[in-house]
mmCIF file of C-alpha atoms in Angstrom:
data_model
loop_
_atom_site.group_PDB
_atom_site.id
_atom_site.type_symbol
_atom_site.label_atom_id
_atom_site.label_comp_id
_atom_site.label_asym_id
_atom_site.label_seq_id
_atom_site.Cartn_x
_atom_site.Cartn_y
_atom_site.Cartn_z
ATOM 1 C CA ALA A 232 75.926 43.559 131.389
ATOM 2 C CA ILE A 233 75.294 45.917 128.319
ATOM 3 C CA LEU A 234 77.492 43.185 125.916
ATOM 4 C CA GLU A 235 76.746 39.542 125.502
ATOM 5 C CA LEU A 236 79.182 37.023 124.284
ATOM 6 C CA LEU A 237 75.994 34.510 122.051
ATOM 7 C CA SER A 238 77.632 31.346 121.628
ATOM 8 C CA ASN A 239 79.004 31.449 118.041
ATOM 9 C CA GLY A 240 81.304 34.151 118.670
ATOM 10 C CA GLN A 241 79.067 37.792 118.663
ATOM 11 C CA TRP A 242 78.916 40.052 120.429
ATOM 12 C CA VAL A 243 75.414 42.039 120.745
ATOM 13 C CA ILE A 244 73.201 44.611 123.250
ATOM 14 C CA SER A 245 70.863 41.817 124.562
ATOM 15 C CA ASN A 246 68.446 43.952 125.877
ATOM 16 C CA ILE A 247 68.549 45.914 122.801
ATOM 17 C CA ILE A 248 67.629 42.951 120.614
ATOM 18 C CA GLU A 249 64.617 41.545 122.168
ATOM 19 C CA GLN A 250 62.846 44.747 122.289
ATOM 20 C CA LEU A 251 63.571 44.911 118.773
ATOM 21 C CA ALA A 252 62.737 41.481 118.337
ATOM 22 C CA HIS A 253 59.342 41.557 117.124
ATOM 23 C CA GLN A 254 60.099 43.919 114.897
ATOM 24 C CA ILE A 255 62.328 42.240 112.465
ATOM 25 C CA ASP A 256 61.977 40.256 109.551
ATOM 26 C CA PHE A 257 64.319 37.420 108.868
ATOM 27 C CA ASP A 258 64.591 35.904 105.794
ATOM 28 C CA LYS A 259 63.853 31.739 106.622
ATOM 29 C CA THR A 260 67.131 30.719 104.183
ATOM 30 C CA THR A 261 70.006 32.562 105.867
ATOM 31 C CA GLU A 262 67.799 33.194 109.118
ATOM 32 C CA PHE A 263 70.178 37.329 108.676
ATOM 33 C CA ALA A 264 67.779 40.058 109.123
ATOM 34 C CA LYS A 265 65.520 41.104 106.352
ATOM 35 C CA ARG A 266 63.525 43.115 107.061
ATOM 36 C CA TRP A 267 62.024 46.222 109.068
ATOM 37 C CA PHE A 268 59.350 47.632 110.919
ATOM 38 C CA PRO A 269 60.031 51.209 112.977
ATOM 39 C CA GLN A 270 56.787 51.828 114.813
ATOM 40 C CA SER A 271 56.078 49.290 117.348
ATOM 41 C CA GLY A 272 52.229 47.578 116.889
ATOM 42 C CA ASN A 273 52.175 49.075 113.525
ATOM 43 C CA ARG A 274 53.368 47.041 110.077
ATOM 44 C CA LEU A 275 52.861 49.959 107.415
ATOM 45 C CA VAL A 276 56.132 51.381 107.946
ATOM 46 C CA VAL A 277 59.209 49.488 106.552
ATOM 47 C CA LEU A 278 62.414 49.904 106.655
ATOM 48 C CA ASP A 279 63.447 47.125 103.251
ATOM 49 C CA PRO A 280 66.929 47.705 101.381
ATOM 50 C CA LEU A 281 65.373 46.061 98.143
ATOM 51 C CA VAL A 282 62.490 48.366 98.399
ATOM 52 C CA SER A 283 62.808 52.443 98.242
ATOM 53 C CA PHE A 284 67.243 51.696 98.148
ATOM 54 C CA GLY A 285 66.286 50.921 102.229
ATOM 55 C CA ARG A 286 64.330 54.713 102.856
ATOM 56 C CA PRO A 287 61.096 54.198 104.789
ATOM 57 C CA SER A 288 58.020 53.413 102.839
ATOM 58 C CA ILE A 289 54.699 51.377 103.131
ATOM 59 C CA VAL A 290 55.074 48.322 102.786
ATOM 60 C CA ARG A 291 54.189 46.659 98.979
ATOM 61 C CA LYS A 292 53.531 50.036 98.000
ATOM 62 C CA GLY A 293 57.321 51.171 97.805
ATOM 63 C CA ILE A 294 55.805 55.403 98.737
ATOM 64 C CA THR A 295 59.272 56.581 100.499
ATOM 65 C CA THR A 296 57.643 58.590 104.433
ATOM 66 C CA GLU A 297 59.452 61.358 103.023
ATOM 67 C CA ASN A 298 57.450 61.664 100.207
ATOM 68 C CA ILE A 299 53.859 61.255 100.863
ATOM 69 C CA TYR A 300 55.147 63.587 104.211
ATOM 70 C CA ASP A 301 56.242 66.403 101.460
ATOM 71 C CA LEU A 302 52.896 66.162 100.126
ATOM 72 C CA TYR A 303 50.626 66.340 103.249
ATOM 73 C CA ILE A 304 52.248 69.751 104.587
ATOM 74 C CA ALA A 305 52.495 71.273 100.302
ATOM 75 C CA GLU A 306 48.595 70.323 100.869
ATOM 76 C CA GLU A 307 48.210 71.774 103.589
ATOM 77 C CA ARG A 308 47.501 68.544 105.541
ATOM 78 C CA LYS A 309 44.420 66.731 103.490
ATOM 79 C CA ILE A 310 44.824 62.892 104.531
ATOM 80 C CA ASP A 311 41.826 62.559 101.676
ATOM 81 C CA ILE A 312 43.806 64.382 98.628
ATOM 82 C CA ILE A 313 46.801 62.274 99.133
ATOM 83 C CA CYS A 314 45.554 59.334 99.647
ATOM 84 C CA LYS A 315 43.807 60.140 96.179
ATOM 85 C CA TRP A 316 46.410 60.968 94.570
ATOM 86 C CA LEU A 317 48.724 58.169 94.862
ATOM 87 C CA ASN A 318 45.696 54.994 95.993
ATOM 88 C CA LEU A 319 47.032 54.596 99.781
ATOM 89 C CA THR A 320 44.576 53.651 102.791
ATOM 90 C CA GLU A 321 44.411 56.994 104.991
ATOM 91 C CA LYS A 322 45.620 53.980 107.689
ATOM 92 C CA GLU A 323 49.381 54.270 105.599
ATOM 93 C CA VAL A 324 48.986 58.526 105.257
ATOM 94 C CA THR A 325 48.704 58.486 108.379
ATOM 95 C CA ALA A 326 51.100 55.674 109.300
ATOM 96 C CA ALA A 327 53.666 57.747 107.352
ATOM 97 C CA VAL A 328 53.205 60.923 108.723
ATOM 98 C CA ARG A 329 53.535 59.046 111.719
ATOM 99 C CA PHE A 330 56.471 58.206 111.160
ATOM 100 C CA GLU A 331 57.517 61.244 109.647
ATOM 101 C CA SER A 332 57.035 63.526 112.309
ATOM 102 C CA ARG A 333 58.380 61.300 115.573
ATOM 103 C CA TYR A 334 61.738 59.176 114.127
ATOM 104 C CA ALA A 335 62.989 61.127 110.707
ATOM 105 C CA ALA A 336 65.168 63.850 111.561
#
């Protein structure tokens, strides 16, 4: 079965929930999903509705991956310049570029 009925009467797609559960932070009070880290094994890029209007951004920096990627292309893929201008680490810039290259359409 693709759908699974939970005890509270809510339907879920169980295998997808199992795959994504480790990528989602839940609010301790409400138990609602709070933010999502879409790159498995990487917690640098986040989708948080309270930051950058929910657009993918660098965690704790609020700079969108789209802006980083645009600057990356404009500066002929020179990561060191982007790190300096935006006060980001090389890992943060690389994560943003990877996200935009693979996931954003």
